Structures are given as C-alpha cells and as structure tokens.
PDB file of C-alpha atoms in Angstrom:
ATOM      1  CA  MET A   1     -25.174  88.140  14.745  1.00 58.00           C
ATOM      2  CA  PRO A   2     -24.492  87.075  11.172  1.00 60.00           C
ATOM      3  CA  LEU A   3     -22.498  83.888  10.714  1.00 62.00           C
ATOM      4  CA  PRO A   4     -20.838  84.262   7.312  1.00 61.00           C
ATOM      5  CA  PHE A   5     -19.393  80.741   7.329  1.00 55.00           C
ATOM      6  CA  LEU A   6     -22.909  79.265   7.494  1.00 57.00           C
ATOM      7  CA  THR A   7     -24.320  80.935   4.429  1.00 55.00           C
ATOM      8  CA  ALA A   8     -22.961  80.569   0.970  1.00 53.00           C
ATOM      9  CA  ASP A   9     -23.079  83.423  -1.417  1.00 50.00           C
ATOM     10  CA  ARG A  10     -26.475  83.340  -3.092  1.00 51.00           C
ATOM     11  CA  ALA A  11     -24.979  84.608  -6.316  1.00 49.00           C
ATOM     12  CA  PHE A  12     -23.525  81.143  -6.919  1.00 48.00           C
ATOM     13  CA  GLU A  13     -27.026  79.701  -7.031  1.00 50.00           C
ATOM     14  CA  THR A  14     -28.742  82.394  -9.080  1.00 49.00           C
ATOM     15  CA  ALA A  15     -26.254  83.780 -11.552  1.00 44.00           C
ATOM     16  CA  ASP A  16     -26.054  81.335 -14.443  1.00 47.00           C
ATOM     17  CA  ASP A  17     -24.573  83.787 -16.914  1.00 44.00           C
ATOM     18  CA  ILE A  18     -21.863  85.176 -14.604  1.00 42.00           C
ATOM     19  CA  ALA A  19     -19.371  82.622 -13.324  1.00 49.00           C
ATOM     20  CA  LEU A  20     -17.669  84.879 -10.782  1.00 52.00           C
ATOM     21  CA  PRO A  21     -20.228  87.493  -9.695  1.00 55.00           C
ATOM     22  CA  PHE A  22     -18.129  89.189  -7.008  1.00 60.00           C
ATOM     23  CA  ASP A  23     -16.368  92.517  -6.785  1.00 62.00           C
ATOM     24  CA  ASP A  24     -13.975  91.443  -4.041  1.00 70.00           C
ATOM     25  CA  ARG A  25     -12.462  88.240  -5.382  1.00 74.00           C
ATOM     26  CA  ASP A  26      -9.626  88.239  -2.845  1.00 77.00           C
ATOM     27  CA  HIS A  27     -12.083  87.314  -0.083  1.00 85.00           C
ATOM     28  CA  TRP A  28     -12.298  83.557   0.667  1.00 90.00           C
ATOM     29  CA  ARG A  29     -15.799  82.234  -0.121  1.00 90.00           C
ATOM     30  CA  ARG A  30     -17.520  78.896   0.129  1.00 91.00           C
ATOM     31  CA  PRO A  31     -19.318  78.343  -3.201  1.00 89.00           C
ATOM     32  CA  TYR A  32     -22.092  76.276  -1.614  1.00 91.00           C
ATOM     33  CA  ARG A  33     -24.159  76.015   1.536  1.00 91.00           C
ATOM     34  CA  PRO A  34     -23.240  73.519   4.232  1.00 92.00           C
ATOM     35  CA  GLY A  35     -25.297  70.363   3.897  1.00 91.00           C
ATOM     36  CA  PRO A  36     -27.965  69.092   6.276  1.00 91.00           C
ATOM     37  CA  TRP A  37     -25.708  66.382   7.713  1.00 90.00           C
ATOM     38  CA  ARG A  38     -23.052  68.926   8.664  1.00 92.00           C
ATOM     39  CA  VAL A  39     -25.521  71.473  10.037  1.00 94.00           C
ATOM     40  CA  GLY A  40     -27.500  68.797  11.902  1.00 94.00           C
ATOM     41  CA  SER A  41     -24.358  67.404  13.540  1.00 95.00           C
ATOM     42  CA  ALA A  42     -23.270  70.864  14.604  1.00 96.00           C
ATOM     43  CA  ALA A  43     -26.751  71.628  15.939  1.00 97.00           C
ATOM     44  CA  LEU A  44     -26.749  68.447  18.025  1.00 98.00           C
ATOM     45  CA  LEU A  45     -23.313  69.307  19.389  1.00 98.00           C
ATOM     46  CA  LEU A  46     -24.469  72.813  20.286  1.00 98.00           C
ATOM     47  CA  LEU A  47     -27.534  71.334  22.002  1.00 98.00           C
ATOM     48  CA  LEU A  48     -25.253  69.043  23.991  1.00 98.00           C
ATOM     49  CA  ALA A  49     -23.055  72.040  24.825  1.00 98.00           C
ATOM     50  CA  SER A  50     -26.055  73.918  26.213  1.00 97.00           C
ATOM     51  CA  TYR A  51     -26.813  71.042  28.584  1.00 97.00           C
ATOM     52  CA  VAL A  52     -23.172  70.848  29.625  1.00 97.00           C
ATOM     53  CA  LEU A  53     -23.098  74.616  30.235  1.00 97.00           C
ATOM     54  CA  PHE A  54     -26.236  74.329  32.357  1.00 97.00           C
ATOM     55  CA  ALA A  55     -24.597  71.478  34.285  1.00 95.00           C
ATOM     56  CA  ALA A  56     -21.491  73.629  34.772  1.00 96.00           C
ATOM     57  CA  VAL A  57     -23.576  76.383  36.332  1.00 95.00           C
ATOM     58  CA  ILE A  58     -25.334  73.938  38.648  1.00 95.00           C
ATOM     59  CA  ILE A  59     -22.034  72.319  39.658  1.00 95.00           C
ATOM     60  CA  ALA A  60     -20.435  75.720  40.263  1.00 94.00           C
ATOM     61  CA  LEU A  61     -23.367  76.856  42.436  1.00 94.00           C
ATOM     62  CA  THR A  62     -23.723  73.661  44.468  1.00 93.00           C
ATOM     63  CA  GLY A  63     -20.219  72.232  44.483  1.00 83.00           C
ATOM     64  CA  SER A  64     -16.831  73.701  43.955  1.00 86.00           C
ATOM     65  CA  ALA A  65     -16.061  76.353  41.408  1.00 90.00           C
ATOM     66  CA  SER A  66     -13.082  74.389  40.079  1.00 92.00           C
ATOM     67  CA  GLU A  67     -15.264  71.394  39.145  1.00 93.00           C
ATOM     68  CA  GLY A  68     -17.714  73.759  37.459  1.00 93.00           C
ATOM     69  CA  GLY A  69     -14.793  75.303  35.571  1.00 94.00           C
ATOM     70  CA  VAL A  70     -13.695  71.901  34.294  1.00 95.00           C
ATOM     71  CA  VAL A  71     -17.202  71.141  33.019  1.00 95.00           C
ATOM     72  CA  PHE A  72     -17.379  74.652  31.516  1.00 96.00           C
ATOM     73  CA  GLY A  73     -14.093  73.950  29.697  1.00 97.00           C
ATOM     74  CA  GLY A  74     -15.599  70.741  28.319  1.00 97.00           C
ATOM     75  CA  ALA A  75     -18.560  72.739  26.991  1.00 97.00           C
ATOM     76  CA  LEU A  76     -16.176  75.169  25.307  1.00 97.00           C
ATOM     77  CA  VAL A  77     -14.433  72.240  23.605  1.00 98.00           C
ATOM     78  CA  ILE A  78     -17.791  70.943  22.330  1.00 98.00           C
ATOM     79  CA  ILE A  79     -18.653  74.411  20.983  1.00 98.00           C
ATOM     80  CA  ALA A  80     -15.261  74.663  19.257  1.00 97.00           C
ATOM     81  CA  VAL A  81     -15.803  71.258  17.628  1.00 97.00           C
ATOM     82  CA  ALA A  82     -19.262  72.315  16.380  1.00 97.00           C
ATOM     83  CA  LEU A  83     -17.897  75.536  14.902  1.00 96.00           C
ATOM     84  CA  ARG A  84     -15.024  73.698  13.220  1.00 96.00           C
ATOM     85  CA  LEU A  85     -17.529  71.261  11.675  1.00 95.00           C
ATOM     86  CA  LEU A  86     -19.373  74.216  10.183  1.00 94.00           C
ATOM     87  CA  ARG A  87     -16.139  75.754   8.887  1.00 94.00           C
ATOM     88  CA  MET A  88     -15.038  72.587   7.040  1.00 94.00           C
ATOM     89  CA  GLY A  89     -15.305  72.497   3.258  1.00 92.00           C
ATOM     90  CA  VAL A  90     -13.875  74.082   0.142  1.00 93.00           C
ATOM     91  CA  TRP A  91     -13.246  77.817  -0.074  1.00 93.00           C
ATOM     92  CA  VAL A  92     -12.188  79.729  -3.197  1.00 92.00           C
ATOM     93  CA  SER A  93     -10.688  83.136  -3.886  1.00 91.00           C
ATOM     94  CA  ALA A  94      -8.403  84.825  -6.384  1.00 88.00           C
ATOM     95  CA  GLN A  95      -5.429  83.295  -4.566  1.00 90.00           C
ATOM     96  CA  GLY A  96      -6.504  79.671  -4.975  1.00 90.00           C
ATOM     97  CA  VAL A  97      -8.515  76.837  -3.449  1.00 92.00           C
ATOM     98  CA  ARG A  98      -8.552  76.154   0.282  1.00 93.00           C
ATOM     99  CA  HIS A  99      -9.663  72.751   1.553  1.00 92.00           C
ATOM    100  CA  VAL A 100     -10.533  73.089   5.245  1.00 93.00           C
ATOM    101  CA  GLY A 101     -10.562  69.795   7.113  1.00 91.00           C
ATOM    102  CA  PHE A 102     -11.186  69.170  10.781  1.00 92.00           C
ATOM    103  CA  PHE A 103      -7.514  69.168  11.781  1.00 94.00           C
ATOM    104  CA  LEU A 104      -5.760  70.369   8.630  1.00 92.00           C
ATOM    105  CA  THR A 105      -6.232  73.184   6.137  1.00 92.00           C
ATOM    106  CA  ARG A 106      -4.562  72.931   2.717  1.00 91.00           C
ATOM    107  CA  THR A 107      -4.329  75.815   0.277  1.00 91.00           C
ATOM    108  CA  ALA A 108      -3.388  75.406  -3.385  1.00 90.00           C
ATOM    109  CA  ARG A 109      -2.566  78.479  -5.444  1.00 90.00           C
ATOM    110  CA  TRP A 110      -4.138  78.719  -8.892  1.00 89.00           C
ATOM    111  CA  GLU A 111      -0.689  78.881 -10.515  1.00 89.00           C
ATOM    112  CA  LYS A 112       0.114  75.369  -9.255  1.00 88.00           C
ATOM    113  CA  ILE A 113      -3.215  73.848 -10.303  1.00 87.00           C
ATOM    114  CA  VAL A 114      -3.289  72.012 -13.619  1.00 85.00           C
ATOM    115  CA  ALA A 115      -6.970  71.019 -13.632  1.00 85.00           C
ATOM    116  CA  VAL A 116     -10.112  71.038 -11.535  1.00 88.00           C
ATOM    117  CA  ARG A 117     -12.521  68.379 -12.776  1.00 88.00           C
ATOM    118  CA  THR A 118     -15.378  66.140 -11.742  1.00 91.00           C
ATOM    119  CA  VAL A 119     -14.639  62.416 -11.966  1.00 91.00           C
ATOM    120  CA  GLN A 120     -16.528  59.197 -11.254  1.00 93.00           C
ATOM    121  CA  GLN A 121     -14.647  57.262  -8.571  1.00 90.00           C
ATOM    122  CA  PRO A 122     -15.065  55.498  -5.221  1.00 90.00           C
ATOM    123  CA  VAL A 123     -15.679  58.139  -2.543  1.00 91.00           C
ATOM    124  CA  ARG A 124     -15.957  57.988   1.219  1.00 89.00           C
ATOM    125  CA  TRP A 125     -19.457  57.927   2.653  1.00 89.00           C
ATOM    126  CA  LEU A 126     -19.802  60.841   5.140  1.00 83.00           C
ATOM    127  CA  GLY A 127     -16.035  60.791   5.608  1.00 82.00           C
ATOM    128  CA  LEU A 128     -16.084  57.282   7.073  1.00 85.00           C
ATOM    129  CA  PRO A 129     -13.770  54.495   5.852  1.00 87.00           C
ATOM    130  CA  ARG A 130     -16.579  52.877   3.842  1.00 88.00           C
ATOM    131  CA  THR A 131     -16.412  53.806   0.153  1.00 88.00           C
ATOM    132  CA  VAL A 132     -19.213  53.894  -2.397  1.00 92.00           C
ATOM    133  CA  GLN A 133     -19.292  54.774  -6.076  1.00 93.00           C
ATOM    134  CA  GLY A 134     -19.903  58.480  -6.612  1.00 92.00           C
ATOM    135  CA  GLN A 135     -18.621  61.676  -8.118  1.00 93.00           C
ATOM    136  CA  ALA A 136     -15.768  63.733  -6.747  1.00 92.00           C
ATOM    137  CA  LEU A 137     -14.350  67.117  -7.603  1.00 92.00           C
ATOM    138  CA  THR A 138     -10.617  66.564  -7.890  1.00 90.00           C
ATOM    139  CA  LEU A 139      -7.748  68.989  -7.940  1.00 87.00           C
ATOM    140  CA  VAL A 140      -4.700  68.100 -10.028  1.00 84.00           C
ATOM    141  CA  ARG A 141      -1.605  70.057  -9.026  1.00 83.00           C
ATOM    142  CA  SER A 142       1.507  70.531 -11.129  1.00 81.00           C
ATOM    143  CA  ASP A 143       3.802  69.508  -8.274  1.00 76.00           C
ATOM    144  CA  ARG A 144       2.073  66.113  -7.801  1.00 69.00           C
ATOM    145  CA  ALA A 145       1.378  63.129 -10.018  1.00 59.00           C
ATOM    146  CA  ALA A 146      -1.959  63.019 -11.850  1.00 56.00           C
ATOM    147  CA  GLU A 147      -3.057  59.860 -10.009  1.00 58.00           C
ATOM    148  CA  ASP A 148      -2.381  61.661  -6.723  1.00 60.00           C
ATOM    149  CA  ALA A 149      -5.285  64.064  -7.327  1.00 65.00           C
ATOM    150  CA  SER A 150      -6.937  64.932  -4.041  1.00 69.00           C
ATOM    151  CA  PRO A 151     -10.765  64.998  -3.931  1.00 84.00           C
ATOM    152  CA  LEU A 152     -12.175  68.311  -2.742  1.00 87.00           C
ATOM    153  CA  LEU A 153     -15.885  67.516  -2.736  1.00 91.00           C
ATOM    154  CA  SER A 154     -17.877  64.323  -3.203  1.00 92.00           C
ATOM    155  CA  THR A 155     -21.504  63.405  -3.738  1.00 92.00           C
ATOM    156  CA  HIS A 156     -21.479  61.346  -0.543  1.00 91.00           C
ATOM    157  CA  GLY A 157     -19.871  63.911   1.764  1.00 89.00           C
ATOM    158  CA  ALA A 158     -21.615  65.668   4.639  1.00 88.00           C
ATOM    159  CA  ASP A 159     -22.536  68.609   2.426  1.00 91.00           C
ATOM    160  CA  PHE A 160     -23.981  66.797  -0.593  1.00 92.00           C
ATOM    161  CA  LEU A 161     -25.345  63.410   0.523  1.00 89.00           C
ATOM    162  CA  GLY A 162     -28.749  63.112  -1.135  1.00 88.00           C
ATOM    163  CA  ARG A 163     -28.301  66.462  -2.930  1.00 90.00           C
ATOM    164  CA  PRO A 164     -26.748  65.728  -6.350  1.00 90.00           C
ATOM    165  CA  ASP A 165     -27.943  69.041  -7.828  1.00 93.00           C
ATOM    166  CA  ALA A 166     -26.181  70.972  -5.061  1.00 93.00           C
ATOM    167  CA  PHE A 167     -22.998  69.010  -5.762  1.00 93.00           C
ATOM    168  CA  ASP A 168     -23.235  69.837  -9.465  1.00 93.00           C
ATOM    169  CA  ARG A 169     -23.682  73.565  -8.727  1.00 93.00           C
ATOM    170  CA  ALA A 170     -20.779  73.598  -6.264  1.00 93.00           C
ATOM    171  CA  ALA A 171     -18.491  71.658  -8.601  1.00 93.00           C
ATOM    172  CA  ASP A 172     -19.380  73.954 -11.495  1.00 92.00           C
ATOM    173  CA  SER A 173     -18.640  77.000  -9.346  1.00 91.00           C
ATOM    174  CA  VAL A 174     -15.222  75.748  -8.272  1.00 91.00           C
ATOM    175  CA  GLU A 175     -14.438  74.734 -11.858  1.00 91.00           C
ATOM    176  CA  ALA A 176     -15.449  78.231 -13.031  1.00 90.00           C
ATOM    177  CA  TRP A 177     -13.098  79.830 -10.504  1.00 88.00           C
ATOM    178  CA  GLY A 178     -10.355  77.480 -11.700  1.00 87.00           C
ATOM    179  CA  ALA A 179     -10.987  78.245 -15.362  1.00 86.00           C
ATOM    180  CA  GLU A 180     -10.916  81.985 -14.680  1.00 84.00           C
ATOM    181  CA  TYR A 181      -7.663  82.031 -12.754  1.00 79.00           C
ATOM    182  CA  GLN A 182      -5.795  79.284 -14.591  1.00 70.00           C
ATOM    183  CA  ARG A 183      -6.038  81.373 -17.774  1.00 63.00           C
ATOM    184  CA  GLY A 184      -4.461  84.402 -16.114  1.00 58.00           C
TER     185      GLY A 184
END
C-alpha cells in the first residue's frame, strides 16, 4: 500500500531548471522527505503499538474482552499519534502554504503572503523549548506584522537536523512556489 505522505515528490530533488514540475498544482504536496528523527520516532511508536496489539489479543483471549478492547483502543491511539507525526510538516499547492502541526493545521493563501524567506535566527531544537542558532524559513503575511513572521521549517527541526542540504532544497522549493504564485 503506497503511503503518499511518507514520500516527497522526487521532482523537487532532481529538477533544478524547473521550479514547479507538476501538472496538477492544486494537489497539496510536501516539498521534502520526512527526516530521520520524525520517521524513527514514528517507527518506534508503531513498534510499541504492535506489542500493545499483541498484548490486547492475549488479554482478550485469557481475560475479559472488555479489558482487551481497552488495550486495543490504546494501541489505536498510539498508531494515530505515529501517523500524525508523519503527516506533520509544510505542504504547498496552488492555493497556498499549509503548516501541519500535531494539534493544529494553519493554511495561508498565496494572496495574503508578502514574502517567504530564509532567515538566520534562534530556532527550537527538535521542537523542544531549548533554542539554538539556526536557519528558518519564515512566512510573512500581509495581515500580520513583519516581526510576527511564523517559522515554517528550521535547520534543527525533526526533518532537517543534521541535514542542511535537505533544508536548503526544501526552503528553495517553498520559496519557488511562493515566487510563482505571488506574481499571479
């Protein structure tokens, strides 16, 4: 079964001369692959879920079915968390930029975006409260102040920690989408 949210479009990595190499630009796409920290965390959660599912079967066969159902529900929650971790990130389309967080998804239309740029600033390390100096792809909207620019991607996030070239490619791709649709 293909998992389209796991794989980025390879055209972003290979097409240097074409900024937007897609026929269907209305489809939401992630312009990069999920990083090893994100995929590893999701894999560990899915491994834990397999043990919990096995425990649910054993509990249901030896004990009561209701206790097995509760443990099975816990496994489903773990699986949902792992899938949401894989879904998190920045998605682009002809409509705008979508920043998918764990609990919240924000979409900004291209008409309301003033600039998409890479800046040097303190960024959160793996989403934790600790900040380090790094690069961030920021989105400046016309309905907010310039200093209120929200970072979309950072060099120390779960997708790009230890992969500065991947961050540069992803930032360039999002900036190319912004340049294409901010003109029109």
